[in-house]
PDB file of C-alpha atoms and ligand atoms in Angstrom:
ATOM      1  CA  UNK A   1       9.087 -41.995-112.566  1.00 56.00           C
ATOM      2  CA  UNK A   2      12.642 -41.553-113.836  1.00 61.00           C
ATOM      3  CA  UNK A   3      15.448 -43.563-112.370  1.00 68.00           C
ATOM      4  CA  UNK A   4      19.083 -42.817-112.183  1.00 60.00           C
ATOM      5  CA  UNK A   5      22.080 -45.037-112.447  1.00 57.00           C
ATOM      6  CA  UNK A   6      25.762 -44.449-112.248  1.00 53.00           C
ATOM      7  CA  UNK A   7      28.082 -45.743-114.867  1.00 53.00           C
ATOM      8  CA  UNK A   8      31.744 -44.857-115.198  1.00 49.00           C
ATOM      9  CA  UNK A   9      33.213 -41.643-113.833  1.00 52.00           C
ATOM     10  CA  UNK A  10      31.390 -40.718-110.645  1.00 67.00           C
ATOM     11  CA  UNK A  11      32.384 -42.798-107.625  1.00 80.00           C
ATOM     12  CA  UNK A  12      29.916 -45.292-106.167  1.00 88.00           C
ATOM     13  CA  UNK A  13      28.684 -44.443-102.659  1.00 92.00           C
ATOM     14  CA  UNK A  14      29.351 -47.226-100.141  1.00 94.00           C
ATOM     15  CA  UNK A  15      28.259 -48.046 -96.622  1.00 97.00           C
ATOM     16  CA  UNK A  16      24.890 -47.562 -94.958  1.00 98.00           C
ATOM     17  CA  UNK A  17      23.798 -43.919 -95.344  1.00 97.00           C
ATOM     18  CA  UNK A  18      20.102 -44.778 -95.921  1.00 97.00           C
ATOM     19  CA  UNK A  19      19.680 -47.427 -93.232  1.00 97.00           C
ATOM     20  CA  UNK A  20      16.918 -45.656 -91.278  1.00 96.00           C
ATOM     21  CA  UNK A  21      14.765 -45.236 -94.393  1.00 98.00           C
ATOM     22  CA  UNK A  22      15.465 -48.825 -95.462  1.00 98.00           C
ATOM     23  CA  UNK A  23      14.250 -50.073 -92.082  1.00 98.00           C
ATOM     24  CA  UNK A  24      11.125 -47.892 -92.245  1.00 98.00           C
ATOM     25  CA  UNK A  25      10.482 -49.318 -95.711  1.00 98.00           C
ATOM     26  CA  UNK A  26      10.569 -52.894 -94.372  1.00 98.00           C
ATOM     27  CA  UNK A  27       8.125 -51.957 -91.595  1.00 98.00           C
ATOM     28  CA  UNK A  28       5.832 -50.212 -94.098  1.00 98.00           C
ATOM     29  CA  UNK A  29       5.902 -53.266 -96.377  1.00 98.00           C
ATOM     30  CA  UNK A  30       4.848 -55.609 -93.541  1.00 98.00           C
ATOM     31  CA  UNK A  31       2.109 -53.179 -92.494  1.00 98.00           C
ATOM     32  CA  UNK A  32       0.729 -52.947 -96.021  1.00 98.00           C
ATOM     33  CA  UNK A  33       1.019 -56.626 -97.050  1.00 98.00           C
ATOM     34  CA  UNK A  34       0.700 -58.237 -93.601  1.00 97.00           C
ATOM     35  CA  UNK A  35       2.701 -61.262 -92.505  1.00 97.00           C
ATOM     36  CA  UNK A  36       0.795 -63.612 -94.841  1.00 97.00           C
ATOM     37  CA  UNK A  37       1.232 -61.281 -97.786  1.00 98.00           C
ATOM     38  CA  UNK A  38       5.002 -61.144 -97.326  1.00 98.00           C
ATOM     39  CA  UNK A  39       5.149 -64.936 -96.915  1.00 97.00           C
ATOM     40  CA  UNK A  40       3.643 -65.180-100.399  1.00 97.00           C
ATOM     41  CA  UNK A  41       7.031 -64.061-101.754  1.00 98.00           C
ATOM     42  CA  UNK A  42       9.012 -66.912-100.214  1.00 97.00           C
ATOM     43  CA  UNK A  43      10.733 -67.826-103.481  1.00 97.00           C
ATOM     44  CA  UNK A  44      13.072 -65.399-105.205  1.00 98.00           C
ATOM     45  CA  UNK A  45      13.004 -64.611-108.891  1.00 97.00           C
ATOM     46  CA  UNK A  46      15.106 -67.377-110.457  1.00 96.00           C
ATOM     47  CA  UNK A  47      18.283 -66.391-112.325  1.00 95.00           C
ATOM     48  CA  UNK A  48      17.039 -68.276-115.401  1.00 95.00           C
ATOM     49  CA  UNK A  49      13.893 -66.119-115.553  1.00 95.00           C
ATOM     50  CA  UNK A  50      15.922 -62.922-115.782  1.00 94.00           C
ATOM     51  CA  UNK A  51      18.688 -64.322-117.991  1.00 93.00           C
ATOM     52  CA  UNK A  52      19.177 -62.276-121.147  1.00 92.00           C
ATOM     53  CA  UNK A  53      21.845 -63.269-123.639  1.00 85.00           C
ATOM     54  CA  UNK A  54      23.264 -60.959-126.268  1.00 81.00           C
ATOM     55  CA  UNK A  55      21.896 -63.303-128.950  1.00 86.00           C
ATOM     56  CA  UNK A  56      18.323 -62.921-127.680  1.00 89.00           C
ATOM     57  CA  UNK A  57      16.027 -60.602-129.588  1.00 94.00           C
ATOM     58  CA  UNK A  58      16.010 -57.259-127.778  1.00 95.00           C
ATOM     59  CA  UNK A  59      12.256 -56.686-127.759  1.00 94.00           C
ATOM     60  CA  UNK A  60      11.068 -60.267-127.356  1.00 95.00           C
ATOM     61  CA  UNK A  61      13.662 -60.833-124.644  1.00 95.00           C
ATOM     62  CA  UNK A  62      12.692 -57.673-122.728  1.00 96.00           C
ATOM     63  CA  UNK A  63       9.024 -58.626-122.871  1.00 96.00           C
ATOM     64  CA  UNK A  64       9.833 -62.121-121.644  1.00 96.00           C
ATOM     65  CA  UNK A  65      11.857 -60.849-118.672  1.00 97.00           C
ATOM     66  CA  UNK A  66       9.235 -58.182-117.903  1.00 97.00           C
ATOM     67  CA  UNK A  67       6.545 -60.878-117.832  1.00 96.00           C
ATOM     68  CA  UNK A  68       8.654 -62.956-115.447  1.00 97.00           C
ATOM     69  CA  UNK A  69       9.065 -59.987-113.074  1.00 97.00           C
ATOM     70  CA  UNK A  70       5.352 -59.147-113.292  1.00 97.00           C
ATOM     71  CA  UNK A  71       4.483 -62.741-112.422  1.00 97.00           C
ATOM     72  CA  UNK A  72       6.999 -62.798-109.619  1.00 98.00           C
ATOM     73  CA  UNK A  73       5.538 -59.648-108.051  1.00 98.00           C
ATOM     74  CA  UNK A  74       1.981 -61.064-108.212  1.00 97.00           C
ATOM     75  CA  UNK A  75       0.641 -58.608-110.770  1.00 96.00           C
ATOM     76  CA  UNK A  76      -1.266 -61.089-112.961  1.00 89.00           C
ATOM     77  CA  UNK A  77      -3.084 -58.590-115.159  1.00 91.00           C
ATOM     78  CA  UNK A  78      -0.331 -55.988-115.608  1.00 95.00           C
ATOM     79  CA  UNK A  79       1.302 -55.729-119.014  1.00 95.00           C
ATOM     80  CA  UNK A  80       4.615 -53.977-119.499  1.00 96.00           C
ATOM     81  CA  UNK A  81       5.375 -52.396-122.866  1.00 96.00           C
ATOM     82  CA  UNK A  82       9.154 -52.020-122.911  1.00 97.00           C
ATOM     83  CA  UNK A  83      10.808 -49.440-125.129  1.00 96.00           C
ATOM     84  CA  UNK A  84      14.323 -48.052-125.509  1.00 96.00           C
ATOM     85  CA  UNK A  85      15.421 -44.492-126.110  1.00 95.00           C
ATOM     86  CA  UNK A  86      18.263 -42.092-125.513  1.00 94.00           C
ATOM     87  CA  UNK A  87      17.722 -40.605-122.060  1.00 90.00           C
ATOM     88  CA  UNK A  88      19.645 -39.193-119.166  1.00 87.00           C
ATOM     89  CA  UNK A  89      18.169 -41.630-116.664  1.00 88.00           C
ATOM     90  CA  UNK A  90      18.525 -45.406-116.582  1.00 90.00           C
ATOM     91  CA  UNK A  91      14.840 -46.184-116.855  1.00 93.00           C
ATOM     92  CA  UNK A  92      11.367 -44.951-116.106  1.00 94.00           C
ATOM     93  CA  UNK A  93       7.783 -46.149-115.931  1.00 95.00           C
ATOM     94  CA  UNK A  94       4.538 -44.284-116.392  1.00 92.00           C
ATOM     95  CA  UNK A  95       2.334 -44.888-113.370  1.00 93.00           C
ATOM     96  CA  UNK A  96      -1.187 -45.060-114.733  1.00 91.00           C
ATOM     97  CA  UNK A  97      -4.297 -47.077-113.881  1.00 89.00           C
ATOM     98  CA  UNK A  98      -3.066 -49.891-116.150  1.00 85.00           C
ATOM     99  CA  UNK A  99      -3.370 -52.690-117.094  1.00 94.00           C
ATOM    100  CA  UNK A 100      -0.744 -51.544-119.644  1.00 95.00           C
ATOM    101  CA  UNK A 101       2.343 -49.775-118.400  1.00 96.00           C
ATOM    102  CA  UNK A 102       5.005 -48.151-120.539  1.00 96.00           C
ATOM    103  CA  UNK A 103       8.529 -48.802-119.361  1.00 97.00           C
ATOM    104  CA  UNK A 104      11.375 -46.924-120.971  1.00 96.00           C
ATOM    105  CA  UNK A 105      14.899 -48.179-120.721  1.00 95.00           C
ATOM    106  CA  UNK A 106      18.015 -46.219-121.559  1.00 94.00           C
ATOM    107  CA  UNK A 107      19.480 -47.006-124.983  1.00 94.00           C
ATOM    108  CA  UNK A 108      22.639 -48.296-123.364  1.00 91.00           C
ATOM    109  CA  UNK A 109      20.750 -51.406-122.232  1.00 92.00           C
ATOM    110  CA  UNK A 110      20.619 -52.411-125.901  1.00 92.00           C
ATOM    111  CA  UNK A 111      24.231 -53.450-125.433  1.00 89.00           C
ATOM    112  CA  UNK A 112      24.011 -54.297-121.696  1.00 88.00           C
ATOM    113  CA  UNK A 113      21.253 -56.823-121.948  1.00 91.00           C
ATOM    114  CA  UNK A 114      22.195 -58.807-118.912  1.00 90.00           C
ATOM    115  CA  UNK A 115      21.165 -55.845-116.710  1.00 92.00           C
ATOM    116  CA  UNK A 116      17.719 -55.418-118.262  1.00 95.00           C
ATOM    117  CA  UNK A 117      16.226 -57.752-115.642  1.00 96.00           C
ATOM    118  CA  UNK A 118      17.637 -55.548-112.873  1.00 96.00           C
ATOM    119  CA  UNK A 119      16.224 -52.355-114.390  1.00 96.00           C
ATOM    120  CA  UNK A 120      12.844 -53.996-114.972  1.00 97.00           C
ATOM    121  CA  UNK A 121      12.618 -55.397-111.445  1.00 97.00           C
ATOM    122  CA  UNK A 122      12.869 -51.864-110.033  1.00 97.00           C
ATOM    123  CA  UNK A 123      10.373 -50.406-112.543  1.00 97.00           C
ATOM    124  CA  UNK A 124       7.799 -53.164-112.079  1.00 97.00           C
ATOM    125  CA  UNK A 125       8.064 -52.699-108.295  1.00 98.00           C
ATOM    126  CA  UNK A 126       7.079 -49.050-108.868  1.00 97.00           C
ATOM    127  CA  UNK A 127       3.886 -50.397-110.444  1.00 97.00           C
ATOM    128  CA  UNK A 128       3.279 -52.777-107.524  1.00 98.00           C
ATOM    129  CA  UNK A 129       3.736 -49.974-104.959  1.00 98.00           C
ATOM    130  CA  UNK A 130       1.523 -47.680-107.018  1.00 96.00           C
ATOM    131  CA  UNK A 131      -1.229 -50.286-106.974  1.00 96.00           C
ATOM    132  CA  UNK A 132      -0.767 -50.923-103.260  1.00 97.00           C
ATOM    133  CA  UNK A 133      -0.952 -47.186-102.615  1.00 97.00           C
ATOM    134  CA  UNK A 134       2.294 -47.452-100.698  1.00 98.00           C
ATOM    135  CA  UNK A 135       4.639 -44.510-101.028  1.00 97.00           C
ATOM    136  CA  UNK A 136       7.061 -42.418 -99.018  1.00 98.00           C
ATOM    137  CA  UNK A 137       7.094 -38.636 -99.302  1.00 96.00           C
ATOM    138  CA  UNK A 138       9.863 -37.239-101.523  1.00 96.00           C
ATOM    139  CA  UNK A 139      11.658 -38.810-104.453  1.00 94.00           C
ATOM    140  CA  UNK A 140      14.689 -39.953-102.469  1.00 95.00           C
ATOM    141  CA  UNK A 141      12.740 -41.843 -99.811  1.00 97.00           C
ATOM    142  CA  UNK A 142      10.301 -43.222-102.334  1.00 96.00           C
ATOM    143  CA  UNK A 143      13.143 -44.628-104.432  1.00 96.00           C
ATOM    144  CA  UNK A 144      14.707 -46.178-101.318  1.00 97.00           C
ATOM    145  CA  UNK A 145      11.320 -47.736-100.571  1.00 98.00           C
ATOM    146  CA  UNK A 146      11.197 -49.112-104.121  1.00 98.00           C
ATOM    147  CA  UNK A 147      14.678 -50.661-103.990  1.00 98.00           C
ATOM    148  CA  UNK A 148      14.005 -52.096-100.533  1.00 98.00           C
ATOM    149  CA  UNK A 149      10.701 -53.668-101.568  1.00 98.00           C
ATOM    150  CA  UNK A 150      12.166 -55.014-104.829  1.00 98.00           C
ATOM    151  CA  UNK A 151      14.861 -56.722-102.778  1.00 98.00           C
ATOM    152  CA  UNK A 152      12.724 -57.898 -99.880  1.00 98.00           C
ATOM    153  CA  UNK A 153      10.212 -59.482-102.241  1.00 98.00           C
ATOM    154  CA  UNK A 154      12.894 -61.458-104.072  1.00 98.00           C
ATOM    155  CA  UNK A 155      13.719 -59.586-107.297  1.00 98.00           C
ATOM    156  CA  UNK A 156      16.275 -57.060-106.063  1.00 96.00           C
ATOM    157  CA  UNK A 157      19.276 -59.362-105.979  1.00 97.00           C
ATOM    158  CA  UNK A 158      19.459 -58.497-109.684  1.00 97.00           C
ATOM    159  CA  UNK A 159      19.996 -54.835-108.812  1.00 96.00           C
ATOM    160  CA  UNK A 160      22.867 -55.713-106.518  1.00 97.00           C
ATOM    161  CA  UNK A 161      24.366 -58.078-109.078  1.00 96.00           C
ATOM    162  CA  UNK A 162      24.373 -55.234-111.629  1.00 94.00           C
ATOM    163  CA  UNK A 163      26.997 -53.508-109.464  1.00 94.00           C
ATOM    164  CA  UNK A 164      30.355 -54.068-111.131  1.00 91.00           C
ATOM    165  CA  UNK A 165      33.688 -52.373-110.824  1.00 86.00           C
ATOM    166  CA  UNK A 166      36.972 -52.751-112.579  1.00 82.00           C
ATOM    167  CA  UNK A 167      39.996 -50.533-112.822  1.00 80.00           C
ATOM    168  CA  UNK A 168      38.533 -48.196-115.429  1.00 77.00           C
ATOM    169  CA  UNK A 169      34.813 -48.183-114.825  1.00 79.00           C
ATOM    170  CA  UNK A 170      32.031 -48.838-112.383  1.00 82.00           C
ATOM    171  CA  UNK A 171      28.358 -49.446-112.793  1.00 85.00           C
ATOM    172  CA  UNK A 172      25.547 -49.440-110.299  1.00 88.00           C
ATOM    173  CA  UNK A 173      21.762 -49.396-110.561  1.00 90.00           C
ATOM    174  CA  UNK A 174      19.281 -48.190-107.971  1.00 91.00           C
ATOM    175  CA  UNK A 175      19.436 -45.801-105.038  1.00 94.00           C
ATOM    176  CA  UNK A 176      20.682 -48.067-102.271  1.00 96.00           C
ATOM    177  CA  UNK A 177      24.397 -48.550-101.853  1.00 96.00           C
ATOM    178  CA  UNK A 178      25.665 -52.046-102.732  1.00 97.00           C
ATOM    179  CA  UNK A 179      26.041 -52.808 -99.011  1.00 98.00           C
ATOM    180  CA  UNK A 180      22.477 -51.689 -98.315  1.00 98.00           C
ATOM    181  CA  UNK A 181      21.184 -53.978-101.058  1.00 98.00           C
ATOM    182  CA  UNK A 182      23.197 -56.713 -99.357  1.00 98.00           C
ATOM    183  CA  UNK A 183      21.632 -55.807 -96.012  1.00 98.00           C
ATOM    184  CA  UNK A 184      18.043 -56.109 -97.291  1.00 98.00           C
ATOM    185  CA  UNK A 185      18.894 -59.265 -99.197  1.00 98.00           C
ATOM    186  CA  UNK A 186      20.346 -60.835 -96.047  1.00 98.00           C
ATOM    187  CA  UNK A 187      17.307 -59.858 -93.969  1.00 98.00           C
ATOM    188  CA  UNK A 188      15.147 -61.541 -96.580  1.00 98.00           C
ATOM    189  CA  UNK A 189      17.454 -64.570 -96.569  1.00 98.00           C
ATOM    190  CA  UNK A 190      17.127 -64.929 -92.767  1.00 97.00           C
ATOM    191  CA  UNK A 191      13.321 -64.821 -92.931  1.00 97.00           C
ATOM    192  CA  UNK A 192      12.965 -67.267 -95.839  1.00 97.00           C
ATOM    193  CA  UNK A 193      15.983 -69.400 -95.021  1.00 97.00           C
ATOM    194  CA  UNK A 194      17.436 -68.689 -98.443  1.00 96.00           C
ATOM    195  CA  UNK A 195      21.023 -68.491 -99.651  1.00 97.00           C
ATOM    196  CA  UNK A 196      21.414 -65.990-102.492  1.00 96.00           C
ATOM    197  CA  UNK A 197      25.209 -66.328-102.749  1.00 95.00           C
ATOM    198  CA  UNK A 198      25.225 -68.744-105.745  1.00 95.00           C
ATOM    199  CA  UNK A 199      23.285 -66.236-107.865  1.00 96.00           C
ATOM    200  CA  UNK A 200      25.973 -63.570-107.980  1.00 96.00           C
ATOM    201  CA  UNK A 201      27.929 -63.116-111.185  1.00 95.00           C
ATOM    202  CA  UNK A 202      29.659 -59.955-109.930  1.00 95.00           C
ATOM    203  CA  UNK A 203      32.436 -60.424-107.350  1.00 95.00           C
ATOM    204  CA  UNK A 204      31.940 -56.839-106.080  1.00 95.00           C
ATOM    205  CA  UNK A 205      28.242 -57.536-105.542  1.00 96.00           C
ATOM    206  CA  UNK A 206      29.022 -60.660-103.559  1.00 97.00           C
ATOM    207  CA  UNK A 207      31.459 -58.722-101.386  1.00 97.00           C
ATOM    208  CA  UNK A 208      28.803 -56.077-100.721  1.00 97.00           C
ATOM    209  CA  UNK A 209      26.353 -58.841 -99.822  1.00 98.00           C
ATOM    210  CA  UNK A 210      28.671 -60.224 -97.150  1.00 98.00           C
ATOM    211  CA  UNK A 211      29.104 -56.735 -95.671  1.00 98.00           C
ATOM    212  CA  UNK A 212      25.371 -56.147 -95.689  1.00 98.00           C
ATOM    213  CA  UNK A 213      24.829 -59.537 -94.115  1.00 98.00           C
ATOM    214  CA  UNK A 214      27.171 -58.681 -91.248  1.00 98.00           C
ATOM    215  CA  UNK A 215      25.151 -55.514 -90.611  1.00 98.00           C
ATOM    216  CA  UNK A 216      21.895 -57.490 -90.723  1.00 98.00           C
ATOM    217  CA  UNK A 217      23.303 -59.997 -88.229  1.00 97.00           C
ATOM    218  CA  UNK A 218      24.100 -57.124 -85.875  1.00 96.00           C
ATOM    219  CA  UNK A 219      20.370 -56.274 -85.770  1.00 96.00           C
ATOM    220  CA  UNK A 220      19.752 -59.692 -84.232  1.00 97.00           C
ATOM    221  CA  UNK A 221      22.440 -59.212 -81.565  1.00 96.00           C
ATOM    222  CA  UNK A 222      21.307 -56.029 -79.858  1.00 96.00           C
ATOM    223  CA  UNK A 223      20.158 -55.859 -76.252  1.00 96.00           C
ATOM    224  CA  UNK A 224      17.713 -56.713 -74.832  1.00 97.00           C
ATOM    225  CA  UNK A 225      17.817 -59.719 -77.219  1.00 97.00           C
ATOM    226  CA  UNK A 226      19.403 -62.709 -75.521  1.00 96.00           C
ATOM    227  CA  UNK A 227      21.799 -63.070 -78.452  1.00 96.00           C
ATOM    228  CA  UNK A 228      23.422 -59.689 -77.639  1.00 96.00           C
ATOM    229  CA  UNK A 229      27.161 -59.666 -77.028  1.00 94.00           C
ATOM    230  CA  UNK A 230      28.864 -59.134 -73.708  1.00 94.00           C
ATOM    231  CA  UNK A 231      29.677 -55.432 -74.154  1.00 94.00           C
ATOM    232  CA  UNK A 232      26.122 -54.624 -75.209  1.00 94.00           C
ATOM    233  CA  UNK A 233      24.676 -56.537 -72.258  1.00 95.00           C
ATOM    234  CA  UNK A 234      26.922 -54.750 -69.801  1.00 95.00           C
ATOM    235  CA  UNK A 235      25.904 -51.375 -71.194  1.00 94.00           C
ATOM    236  CA  UNK A 236      22.252 -52.430 -71.064  1.00 95.00           C
ATOM    237  CA  UNK A 237      22.514 -53.417 -67.390  1.00 95.00           C
ATOM    238  CA  UNK A 238      24.008 -50.019 -66.580  1.00 94.00           C
ATOM    239  CA  UNK A 239      21.281 -48.157 -68.479  1.00 93.00           C
ATOM    240  CA  UNK A 240      18.593 -50.250 -66.795  1.00 93.00           C
ATOM    241  CA  UNK A 241      19.999 -49.453 -63.371  1.00 92.00           C
ATOM    242  CA  UNK A 242      19.931 -45.755 -64.202  1.00 90.00           C
ATOM    243  CA  UNK A 243      16.339 -45.975 -65.438  1.00 90.00           C
ATOM    244  CA  UNK A 244      15.317 -47.754 -62.222  1.00 87.00           C
ATOM    245  CA  UNK A 245      17.121 -45.269 -59.974  1.00 87.00           C
ATOM    246  CA  UNK A 246      16.106 -42.149 -61.847  1.00 80.00           C
ATOM    247  CA  UNK A 247      12.910 -42.752 -63.807  1.00 74.00           C
ATOM    248  CA  UNK A 248      12.329 -40.374 -66.681  1.00 73.00           C
ATOM    249  CA  UNK A 249      16.006 -39.895 -67.505  1.00 73.00           C
ATOM    250  CA  UNK A 250      16.118 -39.554 -71.290  1.00 73.00           C
ATOM    251  CA  UNK A 251      17.766 -42.498 -73.012  1.00 71.00           C
ATOM    252  CA  UNK A 252      21.085 -42.130 -74.729  1.00 77.00           C
ATOM    253  CA  UNK A 253      20.179 -41.682 -78.409  1.00 77.00           C
ATOM    254  CA  UNK A 254      23.061 -43.991 -79.315  1.00 82.00           C
ATOM    255  CA  UNK A 255      21.480 -47.119 -77.830  1.00 90.00           C
ATOM    256  CA  UNK A 256      18.832 -49.176 -79.655  1.00 92.00           C
ATOM    257  CA  UNK A 257      16.395 -49.430 -76.705  1.00 95.00           C
ATOM    258  CA  UNK A 258      14.535 -47.121 -74.338  1.00 93.00           C
ATOM    259  CA  UNK A 259      13.147 -47.642 -70.849  1.00 93.00           C
ATOM    260  CA  UNK A 260       9.697 -46.445 -69.881  1.00 89.00           C
ATOM    261  CA  UNK A 261       8.303 -46.370 -66.379  1.00 82.00           C
ATOM    262  CA  UNK A 262       4.698 -47.429 -65.979  1.00 67.00           C
ATOM    263  CA  UNK A 263       2.203 -48.219 -63.220  1.00 67.00           C
ATOM    264  CA  UNK A 264       3.168 -51.905 -63.437  1.00 74.00           C
ATOM    265  CA  UNK A 265       6.885 -51.267 -63.454  1.00 87.00           C
ATOM    266  CA  UNK A 266       9.633 -50.639 -65.925  1.00 92.00           C
ATOM    267  CA  UNK A 267       9.312 -51.581 -69.596  1.00 94.00           C
ATOM    268  CA  UNK A 268      11.840 -51.574 -72.382  1.00 95.00           C
ATOM    269  CA  UNK A 269      11.087 -50.770 -76.011  1.00 95.00           C
ATOM    270  CA  UNK A 270      13.230 -51.692 -78.982  1.00 96.00           C
ATOM    271  CA  UNK A 271      12.940 -52.341 -82.716  1.00 97.00           C
ATOM    272  CA  UNK A 272      12.040 -55.846 -83.888  1.00 98.00           C
ATOM    273  CA  UNK A 273      15.216 -57.183 -85.536  1.00 98.00           C
ATOM    274  CA  UNK A 274      13.174 -58.534 -88.469  1.00 98.00           C
ATOM    275  CA  UNK A 275      10.558 -55.887 -89.363  1.00 98.00           C
ATOM    276  CA  UNK A 276      11.765 -52.956 -87.186  1.00 98.00           C
ATOM    277  CA  UNK A 277       8.368 -52.329 -85.666  1.00 98.00           C
ATOM    278  CA  UNK A 278       8.752 -51.030 -82.106  1.00 96.00           C
ATOM    279  CA  UNK A 279       8.171 -53.712 -79.432  1.00 96.00           C
ATOM    280  CA  UNK A 280       7.573 -53.172 -75.703  1.00 95.00           C
ATOM    281  CA  UNK A 281       8.232 -55.800 -73.048  1.00 95.00           C
ATOM    282  CA  UNK A 282       8.243 -55.676 -69.240  1.00 94.00           C
ATOM    283  CA  UNK A 283      11.635 -55.591 -67.519  1.00 95.00           C
ATOM    284  CA  UNK A 284      11.635 -58.828 -65.549  1.00 92.00           C
ATOM    285  CA  UNK A 285      14.518 -61.038 -66.607  1.00 93.00           C
ATOM    286  CA  UNK A 286      14.004 -63.594 -69.360  1.00 96.00           C
ATOM    287  CA  UNK A 287      11.022 -62.664 -71.507  1.00 95.00           C
ATOM    288  CA  UNK A 288       9.766 -64.276 -74.666  1.00 96.00           C
ATOM    289  CA  UNK A 289       7.959 -61.812 -76.941  1.00 96.00           C
ATOM    290  CA  UNK A 290       6.274 -62.216 -80.258  1.00 97.00           C
ATOM    291  CA  UNK A 291       6.350 -59.365 -82.740  1.00 98.00           C
ATOM    292  CA  UNK A 292       2.756 -58.542 -83.615  1.00 97.00           C
ATOM    293  CA  UNK A 293       3.673 -57.490 -87.148  1.00 98.00           C
ATOM    294  CA  UNK A 294       6.099 -60.120 -88.511  1.00 98.00           C
ATOM    295  CA  UNK A 295       5.323 -62.779 -85.865  1.00 97.00           C
ATOM    296  CA  UNK A 296       8.955 -63.407 -85.013  1.00 97.00           C
ATOM    297  CA  UNK A 297       9.444 -64.880 -81.548  1.00 97.00           C
ATOM    298  CA  UNK A 298      12.144 -62.959 -79.697  1.00 97.00           C
ATOM    299  CA  UNK A 299      14.102 -64.216 -76.716  1.00 97.00           C
ATOM    300  CA  UNK A 300      14.956 -61.264 -74.512  1.00 97.00           C
ATOM    301  CA  UNK A 301      16.989 -60.814 -71.336  1.00 96.00           C
ATOM    302  CA  UNK A 302      15.453 -57.666 -69.986  1.00 94.00           C
TER     303      UNK A 302
HETATM  304 ZN1   ZN B   1      12.583 -45.686-109.355  1.00 69.22          ZN
HETATM  305 ZN1   ZN B   2       8.756 -57.871 -86.371  1.00 69.22          ZN
END
């Protein structure tokens, strides 16, 4: 498993180009761990556990941070052997049966020690996913899954905080854009009632978090959810009328819901705003639904 990073030169990609895969990754995580399993990660990795000063011994410090990440991700018997070498990629881990795993970090981390925790959080999550047997086909999607899970389980804020830009250089770790890291982090924050904002040391990372948070809030304000805005509700009412008048009309792919006619009347399906599993409810005014996967109770105006 070799992982890329961008530092200096090439521009950092922004926005939400991987959002669909990120959402599928959250659904897959809930399916694999279950609601109770995800709840076991209610506390994020503490900044002090990943702190790495330039005075710390390189090897002892890396082992200490690796142990903290391993503990955080509930891998009690896994042991990370961290090494450094000149390489094109940022880091890599050998996915074996364990319990020892060899993690290689790029030589440049010797002088960028504060980002070692970020690199390790991604690599140790590869080990967790490997053990869970959870993977997406293709390197790109699998890396997006890894970043999403790292973040959703409370260690990925380090990856976002490693994003830094000044006038001459930029640095970013991981495959998600900074805003996408912010999006996953905010979705986690909503579920666990957590505020990650004091942990940021990078102003650019904090900015990306607020943009990601706005996107995550939008998920909770889509029709048929009662919290949807006026324009969305109006559009929904129009689409519902059309579905009632002309059953079977294909839904506009631009809207986040679909109507289905059934023997007991019209139903609407939409993605759960928390875990993105598809939910179906009858169209009959105010409906309270509970997502079977993440157990969120959803107030809907159908
Ligand atoms: Zn990776
Ligand atoms: Zn859900």
